Amino acid sequence: KATVSVLNWRAHTERRPKTHFLHTMKGLTHNLLACLKCSAFPLQVKVGTAEQLDAEFDAEYVVRMLPKLDWKGLLVLQENLKEFIDDEMTALPEEQPVDLHTNEALLRTLHHILTEIKVIDGVLECPNCGARFNIKDTIPNMVLLEG
């Protein structure tokens, strides 16, 4: 028996062109996903293959996204993707800075994590219950198979 989440991206992608932004497993998508089995957040990202994208830095976009993002989720993502984050980028601090909207270095790091790293294949893993959700061809499959 399968439990299908509202965020079943595979079904979502069958109705839209492959170029649609939400079809790809990027940081922004990761920050929206929780475990279907126990509702734990954030999920760990185990990267098989990933691709670096070139996206023009847009500070205004990142600032608009800030209220929608979970800082703890961003910290987990930063740790999981550290091999894909340039060394010269400013690391995200443990607590979200009050002046983040004016800190260009941190906004650039967020932009990079959210939009410029695309996970091609890998696994999302729940740190609480161990449930695993495959990422295949950039699409996180949020179907939980109950046995």
PDB file of C-alpha atoms in Angstrom:
ATOM      1  CA  LYS A   1       0.000   0.000   0.000  1.00  0.00           C
ATOM      2  CA  ALA A   2       1.384   3.409  -0.914  1.00  0.00           C
ATOM      3  CA  THR A   3       0.730   6.716   0.805  1.00  0.00           C
ATOM      4  CA  VAL A   4       1.060   9.577  -1.660  1.00  0.00           C
ATOM      5  CA  SER A   5       1.925  13.075  -0.475  1.00  0.00           C
ATOM      6  CA  VAL A   6       0.511  16.291  -1.878  1.00  0.00           C
ATOM      7  CA  LEU A   7       4.136  16.821  -2.867  1.00  0.00           C
ATOM      8  CA  ASN A   8       4.256  13.782  -5.135  1.00  0.00           C
ATOM      9  CA  TRP A   9       6.471  15.487  -7.660  1.00  0.00           C
ATOM     10  CA  ARG A  10       6.517  12.593 -10.104  1.00  0.00           C
ATOM     11  CA  ALA A  11       2.753  12.853 -10.700  1.00  0.00           C
ATOM     12  CA  HIS A  12       3.115  16.634 -10.811  1.00  0.00           C
ATOM     13  CA  THR A  13       5.744  16.439 -13.543  1.00  0.00           C
ATOM     14  CA  GLU A  14       3.649  14.271 -15.812  1.00  0.00           C
ATOM     15  CA  ARG A  15       1.308  17.229 -16.296  1.00  0.00           C
ATOM     16  CA  ARG A  16       3.909  19.926 -16.905  1.00  0.00           C
ATOM     17  CA  PRO A  17       6.902  20.455 -19.168  1.00  0.00           C
ATOM     18  CA  LYS A  18      10.241  19.144 -17.843  1.00  0.00           C
ATOM     19  CA  THR A  19      11.674  22.654 -17.677  1.00  0.00           C
ATOM     20  CA  HIS A  20       9.342  23.766 -14.878  1.00  0.00           C
ATOM     21  CA  PHE A  21      11.341  25.056 -11.869  1.00  0.00           C
ATOM     22  CA  LEU A  22       9.712  22.876  -9.202  1.00  0.00           C
ATOM     23  CA  HIS A  23      10.542  19.663 -11.048  1.00  0.00           C
ATOM     24  CA  THR A  24      14.144  19.755 -10.010  1.00  0.00           C
ATOM     25  CA  MET A  25      15.597  18.825  -6.665  1.00  0.00           C
ATOM     26  CA  LYS A  26      17.189  22.075  -5.550  1.00  0.00           C
ATOM     27  CA  GLY A  27      17.518  23.694  -2.155  1.00  0.00           C
ATOM     28  CA  LEU A  28      14.220  25.480  -2.446  1.00  0.00           C
ATOM     29  CA  THR A  29      12.394  22.187  -3.004  1.00  0.00           C
ATOM     30  CA  HIS A  30      14.238  20.553  -0.106  1.00  0.00           C
ATOM     31  CA  ASN A  31      13.070  23.288   2.250  1.00  0.00           C
ATOM     32  CA  LEU A  32       9.436  22.315   1.542  1.00  0.00           C
ATOM     33  CA  LEU A  33       9.657  18.560   2.126  1.00  0.00           C
ATOM     34  CA  ALA A  34       9.030  16.626   5.359  1.00  0.00           C
ATOM     35  CA  CYS A  35       8.928  12.911   6.097  1.00  0.00           C
ATOM     36  CA  LEU A  36       5.636  11.277   5.165  1.00  0.00           C
ATOM     37  CA  LYS A  37       6.018   8.615   7.835  1.00  0.00           C
ATOM     38  CA  CYS A  38       6.727  10.744  10.924  1.00  0.00           C
ATOM     39  CA  SER A  39       6.545  14.372   9.658  1.00  0.00           C
ATOM     40  CA  ALA A  40      10.157  15.056  10.686  1.00  0.00           C
ATOM     41  CA  PHE A  41      11.894  18.030   9.094  1.00  0.00           C
ATOM     42  CA  PRO A  42      14.377  18.607   7.582  1.00  0.00           C
ATOM     43  CA  LEU A  43      15.264  15.548   5.553  1.00  0.00           C
ATOM     44  CA  GLN A  44      18.913  14.683   4.949  1.00  0.00           C
ATOM     45  CA  VAL A  45      20.088  14.859   1.333  1.00  0.00           C
ATOM     46  CA  LYS A  46      22.379  12.030   0.252  1.00  0.00           C
ATOM     47  CA  VAL A  47      23.692  13.140  -3.131  1.00  0.00           C
ATOM     48  CA  GLY A  48      24.531  10.580  -5.790  1.00  0.00           C
ATOM     49  CA  THR A  49      25.104  13.043  -8.616  1.00  0.00           C
ATOM     50  CA  ALA A  50      24.529  16.769  -8.784  1.00  0.00           C
ATOM     51  CA  GLU A  51      24.983  19.575 -11.245  1.00  0.00           C
ATOM     52  CA  GLN A  52      26.162  23.140 -10.691  1.00  0.00           C
ATOM     53  CA  LEU A  53      23.933  25.636 -12.452  1.00  0.00           C
ATOM     54  CA  ASP A  54      24.674  29.206 -13.401  1.00  0.00           C
ATOM     55  CA  ALA A  55      21.917  31.511 -12.217  1.00  0.00           C
ATOM     56  CA  GLU A  56      22.184  35.283 -12.119  1.00  0.00           C
ATOM     57  CA  PHE A  57      22.305  36.494  -8.513  1.00  0.00           C
ATOM     58  CA  ASP A  58      19.014  38.099  -7.513  1.00  0.00           C
ATOM     59  CA  ALA A  59      19.172  39.501  -3.975  1.00  0.00           C
ATOM     60  CA  GLU A  60      15.568  40.698  -4.129  1.00  0.00           C
ATOM     61  CA  TYR A  61      14.345  37.174  -4.910  1.00  0.00           C
ATOM     62  CA  VAL A  62      16.280  35.685  -1.983  1.00  0.00           C
ATOM     63  CA  VAL A  63      14.988  38.376   0.398  1.00  0.00           C
ATOM     64  CA  ARG A  64      11.397  37.681  -0.745  1.00  0.00           C
ATOM     65  CA  MET A  65      11.918  33.968  -0.068  1.00  0.00           C
ATOM     66  CA  LEU A  66      13.340  34.406   3.456  1.00  0.00           C
ATOM     67  CA  PRO A  67       9.995  34.411   5.326  1.00  0.00           C
ATOM     68  CA  LYS A  68       9.053  31.141   3.580  1.00  0.00           C
ATOM     69  CA  LEU A  69      12.288  29.311   4.438  1.00  0.00           C
ATOM     70  CA  ASP A  70      13.154  27.298   7.515  1.00  0.00           C
ATOM     71  CA  TRP A  71      16.628  28.275   8.772  1.00  0.00           C
ATOM     72  CA  LYS A  72      17.315  24.867  10.371  1.00  0.00           C
ATOM     73  CA  GLY A  73      16.502  23.255   7.024  1.00  0.00           C
ATOM     74  CA  LEU A  74      18.951  25.579   5.282  1.00  0.00           C
ATOM     75  CA  LEU A  75      21.706  24.658   7.748  1.00  0.00           C
ATOM     76  CA  VAL A  76      21.114  20.932   7.150  1.00  0.00           C
ATOM     77  CA  LEU A  77      21.145  21.517   3.400  1.00  0.00           C
ATOM     78  CA  GLN A  78      24.366  23.541   3.632  1.00  0.00           C
ATOM     79  CA  GLU A  79      26.012  20.632   5.475  1.00  0.00           C
ATOM     80  CA  ASN A  80      24.650  18.013   3.049  1.00  0.00           C
ATOM     81  CA  LEU A  81      25.800  19.961  -0.020  1.00  0.00           C
ATOM     82  CA  LYS A  82      29.133  21.241   1.338  1.00  0.00           C
ATOM     83  CA  GLU A  83      31.147  19.547  -1.420  1.00  0.00           C
ATOM     84  CA  PHE A  84      29.188  21.597  -3.985  1.00  0.00           C
ATOM     85  CA  ILE A  85      29.499  24.955  -2.195  1.00  0.00           C
ATOM     86  CA  ASP A  86      32.425  27.139  -3.216  1.00  0.00           C
ATOM     87  CA  ASP A  87      35.028  27.619  -0.478  1.00  0.00           C
ATOM     88  CA  GLU A  88      34.942  31.391  -0.861  1.00  0.00           C
ATOM     89  CA  MET A  89      31.222  31.518  -0.012  1.00  0.00           C
ATOM     90  CA  THR A  90      30.249  32.738   3.445  1.00  0.00           C
ATOM     91  CA  ALA A  91      28.935  29.920   5.635  1.00  0.00           C
ATOM     92  CA  LEU A  92      25.451  30.350   7.077  1.00  0.00           C
ATOM     93  CA  PRO A  93      25.553  31.061  10.838  1.00  0.00           C
ATOM     94  CA  GLU A  94      23.674  28.889  13.364  1.00  0.00           C
ATOM     95  CA  GLU A  95      21.064  31.620  13.917  1.00  0.00           C
ATOM     96  CA  GLN A  96      19.452  33.678  11.163  1.00  0.00           C
ATOM     97  CA  PRO A  97      20.966  37.177  11.353  1.00  0.00           C
ATOM     98  CA  VAL A  98      18.569  40.055  11.898  1.00  0.00           C
ATOM     99  CA  ASP A  99      20.317  42.040   9.144  1.00  0.00           C
ATOM    100  CA  LEU A 100      20.348  39.164   6.655  1.00  0.00           C
ATOM    101  CA  HIS A 101      18.408  41.149   4.053  1.00  0.00           C
ATOM    102  CA  THR A 102      21.358  43.587   3.802  1.00  0.00           C
ATOM    103  CA  ASN A 103      24.200  41.029   4.007  1.00  0.00           C
ATOM    104  CA  GLU A 104      25.119  40.435   0.375  1.00  0.00           C
ATOM    105  CA  ALA A 105      27.650  37.673   1.126  1.00  0.00           C
ATOM    106  CA  LEU A 106      25.050  35.571   2.982  1.00  0.00           C
ATOM    107  CA  LEU A 107      22.402  36.319   0.360  1.00  0.00           C
ATOM    108  CA  ARG A 108      24.793  35.046  -2.325  1.00  0.00           C
ATOM    109  CA  THR A 109      25.375  31.862  -0.330  1.00  0.00           C
ATOM    110  CA  LEU A 110      21.620  31.351   0.055  1.00  0.00           C
ATOM    111  CA  HIS A 111      21.073  32.007  -3.641  1.00  0.00           C
ATOM    112  CA  HIS A 112      23.718  29.406  -4.480  1.00  0.00           C
ATOM    113  CA  ILE A 113      22.273  26.774  -2.120  1.00  0.00           C
ATOM    114  CA  LEU A 114      18.659  27.386  -3.170  1.00  0.00           C
ATOM    115  CA  THR A 115      19.006  27.718  -6.929  1.00  0.00           C
ATOM    116  CA  GLU A 116      22.408  26.703  -8.294  1.00  0.00           C
ATOM    117  CA  ILE A 117      22.853  23.135  -7.040  1.00  0.00           C
ATOM    118  CA  LYS A 118      20.594  20.606  -8.722  1.00  0.00           C
ATOM    119  CA  VAL A 119      20.578  17.064  -7.328  1.00  0.00           C
ATOM    120  CA  ILE A 120      20.250  14.669 -10.265  1.00  0.00           C
ATOM    121  CA  ASP A 121      20.147  11.396  -8.317  1.00  0.00           C
ATOM    122  CA  GLY A 122      20.257  10.614  -4.629  1.00  0.00           C
ATOM    123  CA  VAL A 123      18.098  10.013  -1.597  1.00  0.00           C
ATOM    124  CA  LEU A 124      16.176  12.094   0.911  1.00  0.00           C
ATOM    125  CA  GLU A 125      16.457  10.372   4.276  1.00  0.00           C
ATOM    126  CA  CYS A 126      14.506  11.027   7.450  1.00  0.00           C
ATOM    127  CA  PRO A 127      16.864  11.530  10.414  1.00  0.00           C
ATOM    128  CA  ASN A 128      14.084  10.457  12.796  1.00  0.00           C
ATOM    129  CA  CYS A 129      12.594   7.220  11.403  1.00  0.00           C
ATOM    130  CA  GLY A 130      15.016   6.379   8.565  1.00  0.00           C
ATOM    131  CA  ALA A 131      12.420   6.527   5.781  1.00  0.00           C
ATOM    132  CA  ARG A 132      14.065   7.033   2.392  1.00  0.00           C
ATOM    133  CA  PHE A 133      12.749   8.806  -0.685  1.00  0.00           C
ATOM    134  CA  ASN A 134      14.610   8.446  -3.971  1.00  0.00           C
ATOM    135  CA  ILE A 135      15.639  11.344  -6.167  1.00  0.00           C
ATOM    136  CA  LYS A 136      15.814  10.213  -9.782  1.00  0.00           C
ATOM    137  CA  ASP A 137      16.392  12.460 -12.778  1.00  0.00           C
ATOM    138  CA  THR A 138      16.125  15.505 -10.438  1.00  0.00           C
ATOM    139  CA  ILE A 139      12.659  14.500  -9.167  1.00  0.00           C
ATOM    140  CA  PRO A 140      12.125  13.620  -5.501  1.00  0.00           C
ATOM    141  CA  ASN A 141       9.686  10.698  -5.342  1.00  0.00           C
ATOM    142  CA  MET A 142       7.686  11.315  -2.184  1.00  0.00           C
ATOM    143  CA  VAL A 143       5.836   7.999  -2.188  1.00  0.00           C
ATOM    144  CA  LEU A 144       6.057   6.055   1.064  1.00  0.00           C
ATOM    145  CA  LEU A 145       5.688   2.323   0.647  1.00  0.00           C
ATOM    146  CA  GLU A 146       4.241   0.676   3.738  1.00  0.00           C
ATOM    147  CA  GLY A 147       5.054  -2.972   4.171  1.00  0.00           C
TER     148      GLY A 147
END
